PDB file of C-alpha atoms in Angstrom:
ATOM      1  CA  UNK A   1       0.000   0.000   0.000  1.00  0.00           C
ATOM      2  CA  UNK A   2       1.241   3.487  -0.869  1.00  0.00           C
ATOM      3  CA  UNK A   3       2.349   5.993   1.761  1.00  0.00           C
ATOM      4  CA  UNK A   4      -0.491   8.512   1.744  1.00  0.00           C
ATOM      5  CA  UNK A   5       1.802  11.087   3.346  1.00  0.00           C
ATOM      6  CA  UNK A   6       3.609  11.181  -0.012  1.00  0.00           C
ATOM      7  CA  UNK A   7       0.389  12.184  -1.810  1.00  0.00           C
ATOM      8  CA  UNK A   8      -0.071  15.846  -2.677  1.00  0.00           C
ATOM      9  CA  UNK A   9      -3.435  17.154  -3.875  1.00  0.00           C
ATOM     10  CA  UNK A  10      -3.000  19.888  -6.457  1.00  0.00           C
ATOM     11  CA  UNK A  11      -5.902  22.031  -7.676  1.00  0.00           C
ATOM     12  CA  UNK A  12      -6.402  23.168 -11.250  1.00  0.00           C
ATOM     13  CA  UNK A  13      -4.838  22.421 -14.583  1.00  0.00           C
ATOM     14  CA  UNK A  14      -1.092  22.146 -15.164  1.00  0.00           C
ATOM     15  CA  UNK A  15       1.067  20.965 -18.083  1.00  0.00           C
ATOM     16  CA  UNK A  16       0.369  17.356 -19.059  1.00  0.00           C
ATOM     17  CA  UNK A  17      -2.642  16.822 -16.812  1.00  0.00           C
ATOM     18  CA  UNK A  18      -5.199  16.499 -19.628  1.00  0.00           C
ATOM     19  CA  UNK A  19      -3.232  13.750 -21.372  1.00  0.00           C
ATOM     20  CA  UNK A  20      -2.501  12.004 -18.089  1.00  0.00           C
ATOM     21  CA  UNK A  21      -6.171  12.066 -17.052  1.00  0.00           C
ATOM     22  CA  UNK A  22      -7.195  10.594 -20.399  1.00  0.00           C
ATOM     23  CA  UNK A  23      -4.488   7.918 -20.215  1.00  0.00           C
ATOM     24  CA  UNK A  24      -5.373   6.976 -16.630  1.00  0.00           C
ATOM     25  CA  UNK A  25      -9.052   6.517 -17.471  1.00  0.00           C
ATOM     26  CA  UNK A  26      -8.511   4.885 -20.877  1.00  0.00           C
ATOM     27  CA  UNK A  27      -6.048   2.306 -19.545  1.00  0.00           C
ATOM     28  CA  UNK A  28      -8.234   1.361 -16.573  1.00  0.00           C
ATOM     29  CA  UNK A  29     -11.509   1.127 -18.509  1.00  0.00           C
ATOM     30  CA  UNK A  30      -9.914  -0.791 -21.386  1.00  0.00           C
ATOM     31  CA  UNK A  31      -8.342  -3.346 -19.035  1.00  0.00           C
ATOM     32  CA  UNK A  32     -11.253  -3.740 -16.620  1.00  0.00           C
ATOM     33  CA  UNK A  33     -14.332  -3.033 -18.762  1.00  0.00           C
ATOM     34  CA  UNK A  34     -13.239  -3.491 -22.384  1.00  0.00           C
ATOM     35  CA  UNK A  35     -13.945   0.156 -23.285  1.00  0.00           C
ATOM     36  CA  UNK A  36     -12.201   1.024 -26.520  1.00  0.00           C
ATOM     37  CA  UNK A  37     -11.045   3.853 -28.712  1.00  0.00           C
ATOM     38  CA  UNK A  38     -14.474   5.499 -28.851  1.00  0.00           C
ATOM     39  CA  UNK A  39     -14.480   5.902 -25.065  1.00  0.00           C
ATOM     40  CA  UNK A  40     -10.944   7.296 -25.059  1.00  0.00           C
ATOM     41  CA  UNK A  41     -11.634   9.811 -27.827  1.00  0.00           C
ATOM     42  CA  UNK A  42     -14.884  10.999 -26.212  1.00  0.00           C
ATOM     43  CA  UNK A  43     -13.126  11.322 -22.872  1.00  0.00           C
ATOM     44  CA  UNK A  44     -10.304  13.358 -24.438  1.00  0.00           C
ATOM     45  CA  UNK A  45     -12.779  15.720 -26.101  1.00  0.00           C
ATOM     46  CA  UNK A  46     -14.834  16.181 -22.924  1.00  0.00           C
ATOM     47  CA  UNK A  47     -11.826  16.858 -20.697  1.00  0.00           C
ATOM     48  CA  UNK A  48     -10.364  19.264 -23.280  1.00  0.00           C
ATOM     49  CA  UNK A  49     -13.697  21.117 -23.540  1.00  0.00           C
ATOM     50  CA  UNK A  50     -13.826  21.357 -19.730  1.00  0.00           C
ATOM     51  CA  UNK A  51     -10.285  22.771 -19.676  1.00  0.00           C
ATOM     52  CA  UNK A  52     -11.193  25.402 -22.267  1.00  0.00           C
ATOM     53  CA  UNK A  53     -14.215  26.660 -20.313  1.00  0.00           C
ATOM     54  CA  UNK A  54     -12.677  26.115 -16.861  1.00  0.00           C
ATOM     55  CA  UNK A  55     -13.372  28.933 -14.402  1.00  0.00           C
ATOM     56  CA  UNK A  56     -11.986  28.293 -10.920  1.00  0.00           C
ATOM     57  CA  UNK A  57     -14.798  30.398  -9.410  1.00  0.00           C
ATOM     58  CA  UNK A  58     -17.325  27.773 -10.597  1.00  0.00           C
ATOM     59  CA  UNK A  59     -15.349  24.673 -11.580  1.00  0.00           C
ATOM     60  CA  UNK A  60     -12.923  22.499  -9.686  1.00  0.00           C
ATOM     61  CA  UNK A  61     -10.219  20.044 -10.668  1.00  0.00           C
ATOM     62  CA  UNK A  62      -8.291  18.220  -7.944  1.00  0.00           C
ATOM     63  CA  UNK A  63      -5.351  15.993  -8.797  1.00  0.00           C
ATOM     64  CA  UNK A  64      -3.661  13.538  -6.456  1.00  0.00           C
ATOM     65  CA  UNK A  65       0.056  13.401  -7.199  1.00  0.00           C
ATOM     66  CA  UNK A  66       2.116  10.481  -5.952  1.00  0.00           C
ATOM     67  CA  UNK A  67       5.832  10.307  -6.665  1.00  0.00           C
ATOM     68  CA  UNK A  68       5.356  13.357  -8.944  1.00  0.00           C
ATOM     69  CA  UNK A  69       2.873  11.421 -11.109  1.00  0.00           C
ATOM     70  CA  UNK A  70      -0.861  11.854 -11.535  1.00  0.00           C
ATOM     71  CA  UNK A  71      -2.408   9.099  -9.431  1.00  0.00           C
ATOM     72  CA  UNK A  72      -5.941  10.373  -8.994  1.00  0.00           C
ATOM     73  CA  UNK A  73      -8.379  13.084  -9.980  1.00  0.00           C
ATOM     74  CA  UNK A  74     -11.870  14.443  -9.576  1.00  0.00           C
ATOM     75  CA  UNK A  75     -13.661  17.401 -11.141  1.00  0.00           C
ATOM     76  CA  UNK A  76     -16.703  19.560 -10.498  1.00  0.00           C
ATOM     77  CA  UNK A  77     -18.124  20.852 -13.785  1.00  0.00           C
ATOM     78  CA  UNK A  78     -20.557  23.783 -13.688  1.00  0.00           C
ATOM     79  CA  UNK A  79     -21.674  23.436 -17.338  1.00  0.00           C
ATOM     80  CA  UNK A  80     -25.182  22.267 -16.348  1.00  0.00           C
ATOM     81  CA  UNK A  81     -25.400  24.228 -13.105  1.00  0.00           C
ATOM     82  CA  UNK A  82     -28.530  26.206 -13.967  1.00  0.00           C
ATOM     83  CA  UNK A  83     -30.649  23.369 -15.332  1.00  0.00           C
ATOM     84  CA  UNK A  84     -29.419  20.331 -13.345  1.00  0.00           C
ATOM     85  CA  UNK A  85     -26.705  21.269 -10.880  1.00  0.00           C
ATOM     86  CA  UNK A  86     -22.960  20.769 -10.757  1.00  0.00           C
ATOM     87  CA  UNK A  87     -21.622  17.552 -12.252  1.00  0.00           C
ATOM     88  CA  UNK A  88     -19.033  15.431 -10.472  1.00  0.00           C
ATOM     89  CA  UNK A  89     -16.757  13.958 -13.137  1.00  0.00           C
ATOM     90  CA  UNK A  90     -13.620  11.932 -13.806  1.00  0.00           C
ATOM     91  CA  UNK A  91     -13.198  10.478 -10.317  1.00  0.00           C
ATOM     92  CA  UNK A  92     -10.307   8.034 -10.611  1.00  0.00           C
ATOM     93  CA  UNK A  93      -7.567   6.680  -8.397  1.00  0.00           C
ATOM     94  CA  UNK A  94      -4.624   4.449  -9.308  1.00  0.00           C
ATOM     95  CA  UNK A  95      -4.657   0.998  -7.698  1.00  0.00           C
ATOM     96  CA  UNK A  96      -1.831   1.616  -5.163  1.00  0.00           C
ATOM     97  CA  UNK A  97      -3.841   4.464  -3.614  1.00  0.00           C
ATOM     98  CA  UNK A  98      -7.193   2.684  -3.434  1.00  0.00           C
ATOM     99  CA  UNK A  99      -8.241   1.960   0.108  1.00  0.00           C
ATOM    100  CA  UNK A 100      -5.851   4.553   1.583  1.00  0.00           C
ATOM    101  CA  UNK A 101      -8.390   7.341   2.103  1.00  0.00           C
ATOM    102  CA  UNK A 102      -7.110   9.441  -0.797  1.00  0.00           C
ATOM    103  CA  UNK A 103     -10.289   8.856  -2.828  1.00  0.00           C
ATOM    104  CA  UNK A 104     -12.429   9.848   0.139  1.00  0.00           C
ATOM    105  CA  UNK A 105     -10.331  13.000   0.562  1.00  0.00           C
ATOM    106  CA  UNK A 106     -10.703  13.930  -3.120  1.00  0.00           C
ATOM    107  CA  UNK A 107     -14.471  13.435  -2.947  1.00  0.00           C
ATOM    108  CA  UNK A 108     -14.789  15.399   0.315  1.00  0.00           C
ATOM    109  CA  UNK A 109     -12.768  18.290  -1.076  1.00  0.00           C
ATOM    110  CA  UNK A 110     -14.853  18.377  -4.266  1.00  0.00           C
ATOM    111  CA  UNK A 111     -18.068  18.417  -2.207  1.00  0.00           C
ATOM    112  CA  UNK A 112     -16.646  21.137   0.063  1.00  0.00           C
ATOM    113  CA  UNK A 113     -16.004  23.210  -3.067  1.00  0.00           C
ATOM    114  CA  UNK A 114     -19.682  22.800  -4.010  1.00  0.00           C
ATOM    115  CA  UNK A 115     -20.874  23.722  -0.524  1.00  0.00           C
ATOM    116  CA  UNK A 116     -18.681  26.831  -0.451  1.00  0.00           C
ATOM    117  CA  UNK A 117     -20.345  27.964  -3.668  1.00  0.00           C
ATOM    118  CA  UNK A 118     -23.822  27.124  -2.341  1.00  0.00           C
ATOM    119  CA  UNK A 119     -24.564  24.669  -5.131  1.00  0.00           C
ATOM    120  CA  UNK A 120     -27.919  23.049  -4.473  1.00  0.00           C
ATOM    121  CA  UNK A 121     -27.494  19.802  -6.417  1.00  0.00           C
ATOM    122  CA  UNK A 122     -24.583  17.658  -7.553  1.00  0.00           C
ATOM    123  CA  UNK A 123     -25.089  14.812  -9.990  1.00  0.00           C
ATOM    124  CA  UNK A 124     -22.832  12.165 -11.487  1.00  0.00           C
ATOM    125  CA  UNK A 125     -22.894   9.325 -13.986  1.00  0.00           C
ATOM    126  CA  UNK A 126     -21.407   5.949 -13.162  1.00  0.00           C
ATOM    127  CA  UNK A 127     -22.262   2.338 -13.852  1.00  0.00           C
ATOM    128  CA  UNK A 128     -22.930  -0.811 -11.881  1.00  0.00           C
ATOM    129  CA  UNK A 129     -19.740  -2.620 -10.944  1.00  0.00           C
ATOM    130  CA  UNK A 130     -17.623   0.293  -9.744  1.00  0.00           C
ATOM    131  CA  UNK A 131     -18.153  -0.772  -6.139  1.00  0.00           C
ATOM    132  CA  UNK A 132     -15.454   1.245  -4.348  1.00  0.00           C
ATOM    133  CA  UNK A 133     -16.568   4.501  -5.927  1.00  0.00           C
ATOM    134  CA  UNK A 134     -20.214   3.628  -5.324  1.00  0.00           C
ATOM    135  CA  UNK A 135     -19.518   3.046  -1.616  1.00  0.00           C
ATOM    136  CA  UNK A 136     -17.934   6.486  -1.373  1.00  0.00           C
ATOM    137  CA  UNK A 137     -20.884   8.073  -3.175  1.00  0.00           C
ATOM    138  CA  UNK A 138     -23.384   6.328  -0.907  1.00  0.00           C
ATOM    139  CA  UNK A 139     -21.508   7.381   2.252  1.00  0.00           C
ATOM    140  CA  UNK A 140     -21.404  10.983   1.003  1.00  0.00           C
ATOM    141  CA  UNK A 141     -25.200  10.956   0.658  1.00  0.00           C
ATOM    142  CA  UNK A 142     -25.659  10.491  -3.085  1.00  0.00           C
ATOM    143  CA  UNK A 143     -28.841   8.666  -4.082  1.00  0.00           C
ATOM    144  CA  UNK A 144     -29.544   6.669  -7.225  1.00  0.00           C
ATOM    145  CA  UNK A 145     -31.977   8.606  -9.461  1.00  0.00           C
ATOM    146  CA  UNK A 146     -31.836   6.654 -12.722  1.00  0.00           C
ATOM    147  CA  UNK A 147     -30.569   3.332 -13.991  1.00  0.00           C
ATOM    148  CA  UNK A 148     -30.629   1.931 -17.518  1.00  0.00           C
ATOM    149  CA  UNK A 149     -28.800  -0.447 -19.832  1.00  0.00           C
ATOM    150  CA  UNK A 150     -26.411   1.198 -22.254  1.00  0.00           C
ATOM    151  CA  UNK A 151     -23.824   0.381 -24.910  1.00  0.00           C
ATOM    152  CA  UNK A 152     -22.740   4.012 -25.181  1.00  0.00           C
ATOM    153  CA  UNK A 153     -19.074   3.189 -24.599  1.00  0.00           C
ATOM    154  CA  UNK A 154     -19.027   0.113 -26.829  1.00  0.00           C
ATOM    155  CA  UNK A 155     -19.538  -2.327 -23.978  1.00  0.00           C
ATOM    156  CA  UNK A 156     -22.797  -3.290 -22.315  1.00  0.00           C
ATOM    157  CA  UNK A 157     -23.118  -1.660 -18.868  1.00  0.00           C
ATOM    158  CA  UNK A 158     -25.875  -0.737 -16.460  1.00  0.00           C
ATOM    159  CA  UNK A 159     -25.483   3.064 -16.321  1.00  0.00           C
ATOM    160  CA  UNK A 160     -26.481   4.868 -13.169  1.00  0.00           C
ATOM    161  CA  UNK A 161     -27.143   8.487 -12.380  1.00  0.00           C
ATOM    162  CA  UNK A 162     -26.770   9.658  -8.812  1.00  0.00           C
ATOM    163  CA  UNK A 163     -27.626  12.936  -7.140  1.00  0.00           C
ATOM    164  CA  UNK A 164     -26.798  14.740  -3.929  1.00  0.00           C
ATOM    165  CA  UNK A 165     -28.884  17.638  -2.654  1.00  0.00           C
ATOM    166  CA  UNK A 166     -26.936  19.999  -0.447  1.00  0.00           C
TER     167      UNK A 166
END
């Protein structure tokens, strides 16, 4: 297990973070869920679009760095704030840091950001099978609001939408 004292959480964008976020997600989801090139290209476009519109007064990106390498991330995206609420996105943690409390810290800090800005609702998309993340969401107070079968990413999954009212 990794030494969590060696983990530094860095806010905002910095050189290389977009590519590293895409690689981290693409490698995990390809290996564990058979997501392919379509997923990776969509992810790259969505993260790049977020970076272009990023406003640190409304949006949040938190990156966990371990041994000077991106090892985790989470984002709060305000794109749909007026109609739906803030969206929690791209929550990921490398295997050596899972179970250390780093994921919980990232989630808590993202939710604190939302509370400080008086956001009323936070929503996220996930799918059945991501148990560790789902446990963190449940403990934070998120509730399942929708569930449906999807092949959106090229692999059959049971997509879930969750919501937290603050």
